[in-house]
Tab-separated table of C-alpha atoms in Angstrom:
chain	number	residue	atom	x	y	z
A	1	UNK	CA	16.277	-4.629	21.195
A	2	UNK	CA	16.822	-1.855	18.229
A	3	UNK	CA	19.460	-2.809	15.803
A	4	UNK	CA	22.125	-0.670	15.142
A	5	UNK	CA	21.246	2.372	12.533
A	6	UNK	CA	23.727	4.723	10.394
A	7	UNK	CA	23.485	7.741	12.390
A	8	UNK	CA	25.741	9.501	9.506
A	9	UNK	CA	22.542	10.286	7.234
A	10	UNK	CA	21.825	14.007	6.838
A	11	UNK	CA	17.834	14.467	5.849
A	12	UNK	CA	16.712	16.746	4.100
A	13	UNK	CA	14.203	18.912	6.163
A	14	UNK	CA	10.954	19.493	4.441
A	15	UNK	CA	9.392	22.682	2.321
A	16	UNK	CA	5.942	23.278	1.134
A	17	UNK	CA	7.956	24.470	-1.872
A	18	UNK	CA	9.341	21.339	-2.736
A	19	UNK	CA	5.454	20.367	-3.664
A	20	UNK	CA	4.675	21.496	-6.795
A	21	UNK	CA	1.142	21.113	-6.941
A	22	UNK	CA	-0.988	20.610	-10.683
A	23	UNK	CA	-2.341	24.004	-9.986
A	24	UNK	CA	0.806	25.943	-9.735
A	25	UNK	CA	1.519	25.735	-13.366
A	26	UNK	CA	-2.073	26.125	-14.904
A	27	UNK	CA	-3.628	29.106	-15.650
A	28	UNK	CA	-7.005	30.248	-13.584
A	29	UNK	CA	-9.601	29.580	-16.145
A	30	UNK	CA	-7.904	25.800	-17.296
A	31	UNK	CA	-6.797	24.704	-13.558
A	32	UNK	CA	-10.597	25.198	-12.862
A	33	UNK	CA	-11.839	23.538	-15.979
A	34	UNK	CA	-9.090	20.611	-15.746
A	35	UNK	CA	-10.018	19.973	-11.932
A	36	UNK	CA	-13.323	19.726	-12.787
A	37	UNK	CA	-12.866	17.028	-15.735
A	38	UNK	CA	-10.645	15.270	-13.872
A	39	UNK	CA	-13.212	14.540	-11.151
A	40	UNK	CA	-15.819	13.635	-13.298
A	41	UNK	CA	-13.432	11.255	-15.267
A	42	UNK	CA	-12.492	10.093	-12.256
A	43	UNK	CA	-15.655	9.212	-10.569
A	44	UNK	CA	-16.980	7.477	-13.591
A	45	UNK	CA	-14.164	5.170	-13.471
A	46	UNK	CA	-14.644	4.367	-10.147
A	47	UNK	CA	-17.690	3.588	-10.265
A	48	UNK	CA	-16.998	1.495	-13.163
A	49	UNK	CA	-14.763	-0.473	-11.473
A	50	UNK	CA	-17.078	-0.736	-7.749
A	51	UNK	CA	-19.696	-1.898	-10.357
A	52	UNK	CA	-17.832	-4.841	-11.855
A	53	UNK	CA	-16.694	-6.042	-8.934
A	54	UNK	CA	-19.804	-5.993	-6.824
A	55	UNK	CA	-21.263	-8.253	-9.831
A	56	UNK	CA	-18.819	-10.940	-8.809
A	57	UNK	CA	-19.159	-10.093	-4.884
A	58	UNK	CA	-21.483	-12.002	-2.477
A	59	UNK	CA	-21.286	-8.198	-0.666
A	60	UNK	CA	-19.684	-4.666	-1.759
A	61	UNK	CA	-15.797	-4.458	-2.429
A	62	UNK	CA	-13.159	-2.355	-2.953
A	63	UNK	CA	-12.471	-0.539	-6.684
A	64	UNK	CA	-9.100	-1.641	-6.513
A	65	UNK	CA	-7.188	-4.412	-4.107
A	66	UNK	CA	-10.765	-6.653	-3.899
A	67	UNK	CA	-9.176	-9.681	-3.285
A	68	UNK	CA	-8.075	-10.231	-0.033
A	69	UNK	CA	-5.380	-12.779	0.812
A	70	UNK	CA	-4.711	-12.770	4.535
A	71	UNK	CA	-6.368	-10.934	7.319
A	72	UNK	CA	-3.638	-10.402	10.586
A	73	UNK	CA	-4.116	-9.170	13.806
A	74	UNK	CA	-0.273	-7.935	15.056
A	75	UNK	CA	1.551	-6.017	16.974
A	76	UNK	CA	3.849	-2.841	16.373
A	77	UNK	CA	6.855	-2.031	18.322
A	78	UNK	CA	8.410	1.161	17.890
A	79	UNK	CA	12.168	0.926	18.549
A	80	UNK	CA	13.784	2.637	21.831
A	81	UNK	CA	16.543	4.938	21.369
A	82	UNK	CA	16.045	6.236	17.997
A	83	UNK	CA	18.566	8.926	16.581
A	84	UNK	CA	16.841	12.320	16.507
A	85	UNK	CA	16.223	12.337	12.535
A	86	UNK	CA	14.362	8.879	13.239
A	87	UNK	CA	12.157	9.559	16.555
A	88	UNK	CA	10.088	11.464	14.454
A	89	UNK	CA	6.012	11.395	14.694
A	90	UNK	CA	4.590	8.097	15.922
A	91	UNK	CA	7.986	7.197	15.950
A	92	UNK	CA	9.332	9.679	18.785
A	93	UNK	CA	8.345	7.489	21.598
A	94	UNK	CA	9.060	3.581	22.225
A	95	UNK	CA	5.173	1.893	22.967
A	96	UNK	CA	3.576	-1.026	21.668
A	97	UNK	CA	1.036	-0.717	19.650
A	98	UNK	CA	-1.891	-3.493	18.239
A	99	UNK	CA	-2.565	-2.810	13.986
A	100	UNK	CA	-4.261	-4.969	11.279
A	101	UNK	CA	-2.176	-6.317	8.179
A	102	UNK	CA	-4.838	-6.758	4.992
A	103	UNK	CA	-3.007	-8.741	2.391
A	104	UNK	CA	-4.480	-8.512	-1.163
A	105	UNK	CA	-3.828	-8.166	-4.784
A	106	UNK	CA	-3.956	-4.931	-7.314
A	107	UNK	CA	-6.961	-5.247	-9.317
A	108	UNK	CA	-10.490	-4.423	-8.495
A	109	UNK	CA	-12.041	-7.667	-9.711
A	110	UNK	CA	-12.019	-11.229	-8.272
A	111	UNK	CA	-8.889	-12.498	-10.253
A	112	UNK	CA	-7.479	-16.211	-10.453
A	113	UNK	CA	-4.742	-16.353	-8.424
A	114	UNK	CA	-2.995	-18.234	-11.635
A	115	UNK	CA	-3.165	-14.607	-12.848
A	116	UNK	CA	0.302	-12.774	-12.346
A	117	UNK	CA	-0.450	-9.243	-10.088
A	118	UNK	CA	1.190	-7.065	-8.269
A	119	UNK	CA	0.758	-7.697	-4.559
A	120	UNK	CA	-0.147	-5.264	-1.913
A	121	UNK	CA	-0.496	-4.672	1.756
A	122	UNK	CA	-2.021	-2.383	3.696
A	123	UNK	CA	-1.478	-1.370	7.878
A	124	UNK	CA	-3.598	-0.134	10.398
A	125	UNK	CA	-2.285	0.940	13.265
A	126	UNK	CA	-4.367	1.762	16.687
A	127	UNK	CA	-3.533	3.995	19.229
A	128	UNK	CA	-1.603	6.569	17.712
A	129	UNK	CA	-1.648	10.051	19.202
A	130	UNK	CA	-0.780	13.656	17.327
A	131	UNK	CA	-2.603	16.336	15.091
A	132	UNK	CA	-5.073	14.599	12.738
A	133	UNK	CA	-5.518	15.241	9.343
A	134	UNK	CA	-8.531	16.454	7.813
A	135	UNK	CA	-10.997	13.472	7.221
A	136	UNK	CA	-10.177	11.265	10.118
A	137	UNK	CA	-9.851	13.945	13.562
A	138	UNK	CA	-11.914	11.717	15.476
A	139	UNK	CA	-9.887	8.708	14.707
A	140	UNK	CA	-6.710	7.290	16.737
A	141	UNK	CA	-5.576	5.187	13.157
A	142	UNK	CA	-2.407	5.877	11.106
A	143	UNK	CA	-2.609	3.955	7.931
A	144	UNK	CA	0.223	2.812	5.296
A	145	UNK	CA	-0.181	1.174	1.989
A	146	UNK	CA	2.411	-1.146	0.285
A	147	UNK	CA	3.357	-2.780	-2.869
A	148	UNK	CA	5.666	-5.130	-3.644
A	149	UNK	CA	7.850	-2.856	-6.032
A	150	UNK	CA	9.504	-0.070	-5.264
A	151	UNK	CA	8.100	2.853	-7.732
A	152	UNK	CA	5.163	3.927	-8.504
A	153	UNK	CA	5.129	3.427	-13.163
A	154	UNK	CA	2.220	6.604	-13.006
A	155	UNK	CA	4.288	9.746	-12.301
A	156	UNK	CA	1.793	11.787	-12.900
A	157	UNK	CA	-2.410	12.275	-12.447
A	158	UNK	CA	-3.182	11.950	-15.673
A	159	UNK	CA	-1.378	8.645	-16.337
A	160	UNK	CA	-2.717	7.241	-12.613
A	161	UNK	CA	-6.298	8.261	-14.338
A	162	UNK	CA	-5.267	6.105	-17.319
A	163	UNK	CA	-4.240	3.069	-15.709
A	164	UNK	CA	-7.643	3.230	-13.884
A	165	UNK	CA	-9.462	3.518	-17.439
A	166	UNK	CA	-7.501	0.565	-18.729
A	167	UNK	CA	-8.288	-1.506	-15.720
A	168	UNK	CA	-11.954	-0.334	-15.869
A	169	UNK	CA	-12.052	-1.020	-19.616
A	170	UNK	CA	-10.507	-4.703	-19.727
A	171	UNK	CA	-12.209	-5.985	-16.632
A	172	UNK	CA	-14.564	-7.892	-19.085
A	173	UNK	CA	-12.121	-9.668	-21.264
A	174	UNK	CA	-10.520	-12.664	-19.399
A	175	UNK	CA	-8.854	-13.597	-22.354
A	176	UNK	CA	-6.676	-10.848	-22.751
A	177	UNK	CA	-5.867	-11.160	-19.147
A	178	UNK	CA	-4.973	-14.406	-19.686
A	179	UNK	CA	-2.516	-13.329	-22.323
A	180	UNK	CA	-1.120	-10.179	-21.029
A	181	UNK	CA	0.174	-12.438	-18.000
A	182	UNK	CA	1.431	-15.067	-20.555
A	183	UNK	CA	3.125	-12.205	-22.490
A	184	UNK	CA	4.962	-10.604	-18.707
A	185	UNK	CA	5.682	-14.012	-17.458
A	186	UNK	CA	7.595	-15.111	-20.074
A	187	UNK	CA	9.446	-11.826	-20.635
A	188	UNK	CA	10.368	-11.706	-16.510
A	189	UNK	CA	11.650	-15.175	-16.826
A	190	UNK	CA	13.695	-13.595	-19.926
A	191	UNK	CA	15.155	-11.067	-17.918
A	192	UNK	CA	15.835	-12.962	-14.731
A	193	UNK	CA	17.719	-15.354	-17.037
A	194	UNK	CA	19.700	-13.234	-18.624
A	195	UNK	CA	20.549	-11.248	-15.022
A	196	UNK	CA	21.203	-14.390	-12.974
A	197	UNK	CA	18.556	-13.433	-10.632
A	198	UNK	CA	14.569	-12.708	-9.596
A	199	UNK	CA	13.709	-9.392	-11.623
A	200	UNK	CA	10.770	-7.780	-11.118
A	201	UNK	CA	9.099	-6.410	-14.704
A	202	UNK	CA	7.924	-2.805	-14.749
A	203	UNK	CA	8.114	-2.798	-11.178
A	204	UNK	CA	5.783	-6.028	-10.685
A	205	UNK	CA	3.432	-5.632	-13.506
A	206	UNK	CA	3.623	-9.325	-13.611
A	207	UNK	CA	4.555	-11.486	-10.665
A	208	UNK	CA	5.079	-15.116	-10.689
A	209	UNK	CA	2.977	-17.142	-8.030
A	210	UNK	CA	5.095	-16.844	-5.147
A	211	UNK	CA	4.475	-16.622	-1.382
A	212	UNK	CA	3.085	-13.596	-0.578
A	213	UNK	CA	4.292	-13.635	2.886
A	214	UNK	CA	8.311	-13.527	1.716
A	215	UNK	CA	7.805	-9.854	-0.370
A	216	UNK	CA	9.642	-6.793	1.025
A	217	UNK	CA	6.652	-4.383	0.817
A	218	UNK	CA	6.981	-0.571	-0.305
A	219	UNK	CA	5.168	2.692	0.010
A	220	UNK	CA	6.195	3.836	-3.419
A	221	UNK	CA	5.141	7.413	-2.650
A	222	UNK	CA	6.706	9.615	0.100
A	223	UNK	CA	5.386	10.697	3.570
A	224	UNK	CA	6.265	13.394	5.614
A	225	UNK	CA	8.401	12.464	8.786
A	226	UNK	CA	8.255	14.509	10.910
A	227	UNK	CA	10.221	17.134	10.143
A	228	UNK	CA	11.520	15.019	7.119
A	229	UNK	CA	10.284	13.173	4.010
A	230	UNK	CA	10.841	9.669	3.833
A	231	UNK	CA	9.632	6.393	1.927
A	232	UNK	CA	8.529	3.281	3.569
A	233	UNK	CA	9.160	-0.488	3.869
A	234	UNK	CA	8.339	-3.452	5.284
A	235	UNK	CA	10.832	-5.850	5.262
A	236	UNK	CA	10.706	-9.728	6.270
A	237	UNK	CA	12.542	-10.701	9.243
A	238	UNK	CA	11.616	-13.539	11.266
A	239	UNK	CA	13.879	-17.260	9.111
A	240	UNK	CA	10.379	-18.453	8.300
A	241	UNK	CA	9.165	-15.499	6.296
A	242	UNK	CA	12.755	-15.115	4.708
A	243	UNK	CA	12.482	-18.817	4.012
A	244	UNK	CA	9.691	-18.176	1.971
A	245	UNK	CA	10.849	-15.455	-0.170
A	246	UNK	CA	10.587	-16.399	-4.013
A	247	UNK	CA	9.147	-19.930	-3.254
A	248	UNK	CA	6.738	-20.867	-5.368
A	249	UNK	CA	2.945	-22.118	-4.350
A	250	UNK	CA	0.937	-24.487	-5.022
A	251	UNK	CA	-1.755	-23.238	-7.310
A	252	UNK	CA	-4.046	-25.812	-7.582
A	253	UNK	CA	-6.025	-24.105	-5.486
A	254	UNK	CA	-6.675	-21.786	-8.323
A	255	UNK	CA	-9.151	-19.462	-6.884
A	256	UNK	CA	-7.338	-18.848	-3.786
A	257	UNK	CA	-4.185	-20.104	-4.002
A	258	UNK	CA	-2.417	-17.186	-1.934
A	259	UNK	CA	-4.731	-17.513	0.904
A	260	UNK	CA	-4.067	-21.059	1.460
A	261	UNK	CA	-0.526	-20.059	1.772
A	262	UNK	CA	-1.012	-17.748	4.032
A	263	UNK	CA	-3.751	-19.099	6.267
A	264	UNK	CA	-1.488	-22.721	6.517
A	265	UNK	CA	1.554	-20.546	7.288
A	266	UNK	CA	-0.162	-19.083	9.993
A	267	UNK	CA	-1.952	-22.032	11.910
A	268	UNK	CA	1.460	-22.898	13.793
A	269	UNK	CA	3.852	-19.731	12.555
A	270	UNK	CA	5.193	-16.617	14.622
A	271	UNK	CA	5.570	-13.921	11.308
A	272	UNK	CA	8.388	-11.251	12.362
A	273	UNK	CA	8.674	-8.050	9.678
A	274	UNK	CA	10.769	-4.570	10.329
A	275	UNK	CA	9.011	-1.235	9.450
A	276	UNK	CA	12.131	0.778	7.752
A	277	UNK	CA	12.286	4.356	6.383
A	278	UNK	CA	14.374	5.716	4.145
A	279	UNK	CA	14.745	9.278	4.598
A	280	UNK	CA	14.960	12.019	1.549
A	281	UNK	CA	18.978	13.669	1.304
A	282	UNK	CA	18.113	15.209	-2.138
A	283	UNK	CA	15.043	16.425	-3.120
A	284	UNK	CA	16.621	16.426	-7.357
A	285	UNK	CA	17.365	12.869	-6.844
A	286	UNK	CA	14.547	12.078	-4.466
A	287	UNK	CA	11.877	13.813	-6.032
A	288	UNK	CA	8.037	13.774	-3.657
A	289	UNK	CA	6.066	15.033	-6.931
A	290	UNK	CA	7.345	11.355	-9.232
A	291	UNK	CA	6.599	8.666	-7.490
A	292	UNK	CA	8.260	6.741	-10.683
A	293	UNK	CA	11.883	7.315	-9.287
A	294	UNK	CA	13.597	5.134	-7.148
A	295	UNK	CA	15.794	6.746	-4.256
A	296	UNK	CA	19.187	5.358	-4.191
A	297	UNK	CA	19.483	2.973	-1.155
A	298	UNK	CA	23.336	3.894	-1.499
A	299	UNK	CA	22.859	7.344	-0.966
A	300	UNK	CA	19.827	6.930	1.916
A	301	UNK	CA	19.446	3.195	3.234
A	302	UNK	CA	16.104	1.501	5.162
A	303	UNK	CA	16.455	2.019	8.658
A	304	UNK	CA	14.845	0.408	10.965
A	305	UNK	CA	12.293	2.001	13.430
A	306	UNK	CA	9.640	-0.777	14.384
A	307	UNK	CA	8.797	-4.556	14.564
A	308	UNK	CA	5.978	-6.321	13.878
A	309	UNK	CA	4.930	-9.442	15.000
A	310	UNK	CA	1.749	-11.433	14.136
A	311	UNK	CA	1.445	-14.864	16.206
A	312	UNK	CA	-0.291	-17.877	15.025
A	313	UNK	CA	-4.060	-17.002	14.593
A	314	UNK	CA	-6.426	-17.816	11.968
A	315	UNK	CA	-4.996	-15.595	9.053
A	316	UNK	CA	-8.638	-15.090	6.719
A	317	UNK	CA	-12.109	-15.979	7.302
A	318	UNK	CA	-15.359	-15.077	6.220
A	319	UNK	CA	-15.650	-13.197	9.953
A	320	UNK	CA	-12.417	-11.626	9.537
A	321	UNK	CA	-13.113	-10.539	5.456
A	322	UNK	CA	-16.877	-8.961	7.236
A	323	UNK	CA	-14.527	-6.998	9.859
A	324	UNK	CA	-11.763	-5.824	7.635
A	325	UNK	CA	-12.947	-6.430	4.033
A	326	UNK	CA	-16.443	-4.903	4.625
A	327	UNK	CA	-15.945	-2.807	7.690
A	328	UNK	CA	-12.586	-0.859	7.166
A	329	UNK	CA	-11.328	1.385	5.306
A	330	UNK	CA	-7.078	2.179	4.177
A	331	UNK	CA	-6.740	5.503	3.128
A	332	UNK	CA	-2.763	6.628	3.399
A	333	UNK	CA	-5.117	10.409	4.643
A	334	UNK	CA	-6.122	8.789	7.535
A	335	UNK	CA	-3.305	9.176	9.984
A	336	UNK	CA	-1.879	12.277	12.075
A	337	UNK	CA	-0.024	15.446	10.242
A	338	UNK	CA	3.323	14.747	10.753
A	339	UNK	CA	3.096	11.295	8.135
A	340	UNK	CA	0.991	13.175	5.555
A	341	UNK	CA	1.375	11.910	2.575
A	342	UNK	CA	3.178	13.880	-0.258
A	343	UNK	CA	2.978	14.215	-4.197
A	344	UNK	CA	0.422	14.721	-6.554
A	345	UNK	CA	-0.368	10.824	-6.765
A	346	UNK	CA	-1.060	11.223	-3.131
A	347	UNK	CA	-3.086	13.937	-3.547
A	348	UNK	CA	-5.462	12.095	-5.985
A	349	UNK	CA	-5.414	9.374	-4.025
A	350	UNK	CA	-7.704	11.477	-1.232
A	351	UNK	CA	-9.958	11.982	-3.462
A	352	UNK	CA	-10.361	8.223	-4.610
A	353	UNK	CA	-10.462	7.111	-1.053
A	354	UNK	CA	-12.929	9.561	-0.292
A	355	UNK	CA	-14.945	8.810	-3.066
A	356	UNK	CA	-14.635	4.669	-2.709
A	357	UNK	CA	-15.636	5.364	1.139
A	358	UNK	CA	-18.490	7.418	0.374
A	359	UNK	CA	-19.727	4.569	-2.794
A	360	UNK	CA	-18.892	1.567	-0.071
A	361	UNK	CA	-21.592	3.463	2.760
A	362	UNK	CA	-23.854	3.694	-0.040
A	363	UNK	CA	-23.960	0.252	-0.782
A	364	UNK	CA	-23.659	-1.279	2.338
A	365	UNK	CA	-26.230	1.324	3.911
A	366	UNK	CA	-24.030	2.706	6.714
A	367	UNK	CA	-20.674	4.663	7.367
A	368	UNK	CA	-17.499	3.242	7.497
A	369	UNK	CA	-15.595	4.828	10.454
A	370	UNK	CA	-12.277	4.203	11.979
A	371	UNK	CA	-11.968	1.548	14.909
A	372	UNK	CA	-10.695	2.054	18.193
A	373	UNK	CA	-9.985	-1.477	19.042
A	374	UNK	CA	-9.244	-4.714	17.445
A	375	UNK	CA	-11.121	-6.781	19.870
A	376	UNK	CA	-12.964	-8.286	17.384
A	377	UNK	CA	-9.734	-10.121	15.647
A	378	UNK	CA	-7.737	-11.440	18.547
């Protein structure tokens, strides 16, 4: 049954012109220069990063989000009766629809999970029907990617390159790891204390060791939807997720801490989450091109437009972390046209997928391509 949505929200409809893209305000000779640089930089901190982490990998992983926590086969529900400004894409007709949750954590090495990172999750959904965009027209996938804070802290390319450098650059130094958490630890416990409630620092650039099941989940950067532009969330629904939301683990199971959590929660638990949007009403307080600002939720709430539900299975093992760790790839570009994504973070972000898929098939000695069933996880 579809809860009850505020049919009073006026979107904003979408225009090209409201993306300003990096080449709009560079002249011929620099844009071509700049693009250039940018790549190369780029690359060579990718590769960086695929480098260090493959030295602590039985197999190839990721440059960022290597650590996987929990590996779920679900089930997507797409609400009946949506208002018109909400039935919009793959969410224009009521179906079922089987997906893969991959649970992990920011950085591209093997972390402790005593270290404090943000948490992310990323969706694959099967079955989905429209125009393709350019990359995956032979797949039937639309793919989201989440974080457990609600803005993106790099507005812009050249600080998203930046924070890649300074992840590449300190992936040797434990130590400092080891103290940076210390140092946002203590300073979210500060703040929390002095608000009367769970803050999150920076947007979750340090996150105590809670259960990673109870986070609300969000896309940080805006899609197109439909005819719209909207940001996405997940959302916890089902009492036993809720219940779990800010409860601390047990991490004396240093190494892997978060997947315990999740793989016990899972042996006897049905997990029940909402897929909400929240739709653009004004593109000068709702920017698409910085992904640093947070749309008010008084001006444009969530509102609801699927369910999920993942039944008790066995939530990570090596298997599973061949399939999905080794054998898929979530790019937010592989999906259909009307949920491309939008901004200039988004934009680089093709070209990091593209580049992390192409490094992964080298590695592993084959391609990488899209599945058309999840046979191999039920």
């Amino acid at each position: 049954m579809q809860p009850a949505v505020d049919k009073r929200i006026s979107p904003l409809e979408y225009h090209p012109g409201y993306e300003v893209l990096d080449e709009q305000v560079m002249a011929d000779e620099v844009r071509e220069e700049s693009k250039t640089r940018r790549k190369e930089n780029l690359q060579q901190t990718l590769r960086k990063i695929s480098e260090t982490t493959n030295r602590h990998s039985a197999y190839s992983t990721r440059s960022v989000h290597a650590k996987s926590h929990g590996l779920i086969y679900a089930e997507l529900e797409i609400y009946d009766n949506l208002p018109g400004h909400l039935a919009q894409g793959m969410f224009a007709t009521p179906k079922k629809l089987p997906m893969v949750m991959r649970f992990s954590t920011v950085p591209g090495d093997i972390l402790n999970d005593k270290l404090c990172t943000p948490r992310s999750l990323a969706i694959k959904i099967l079955g989905v029907e429209g125009e393709r965009l350019t990359g995956s027209e032979e797949a039937c996938t639309q793919n989201f990617l989440f974080v457990n804070g609600s803005s993106f802290l790099s507005s812009s390319v050249q600080q998203f390159l930046s924070n890649l450098k300074l992840l590449a650059n300190t992936d040797n130094t434990p130590e400092f790891k080891r103290f940076l958490d210390q140092i946002l630890q203590a300073t979210s416990k500060l703040i929390a204390s002095l608000s009367g409630g769970r803050e999150r620092l920076l947007n979750n650039e340090g996150q105590p060791e809670t259960n990673i099941l109870g986070e609300t989940y969000f896309s940080q950067d805006p899609i197109l939807y439909g005819n719209y532009m909207a940001k996405v969330a997940l959302v916890p629904i089902a009492p036993s997720l809720i219940a779990l939301t800010n409860k601390p683990i047990d991490v004396s199971f240093a190494s892997d801490s978060l997947k315990k959590s999740v793989v016990d929660f899972f042996i006897t638990h049905t997990a029940e989450w909402e897929l909400r949007v929240q739709l653009c009403t004004d593109i000068n307080k709702m920017p698409i091109e910085d992904s640093s600002v947070i749309w008010s939720e008084d001006a444009s709430p969530y509102l609801p437009v699927a369910k999920i539900t993942a039944k008790p299975q066995i939530a990570w093992s090596p298997y599973r972390s061949q399939v999905v760790d080794n054998g898929m790839m979530f790019s937010p570009w592989h999906g259909i046209k009307s949920h491309r994504p939008l901004g200039s973070v988004m934009r680089l972000r093709k070209i990091t997928y593209e580049m992390s898929k192409h490094a992964n098939a080298m590695s592993n000695g084959k391609g990488i391509p899209e599945p058309t069933d999840l046979d191999d996880l039920c």
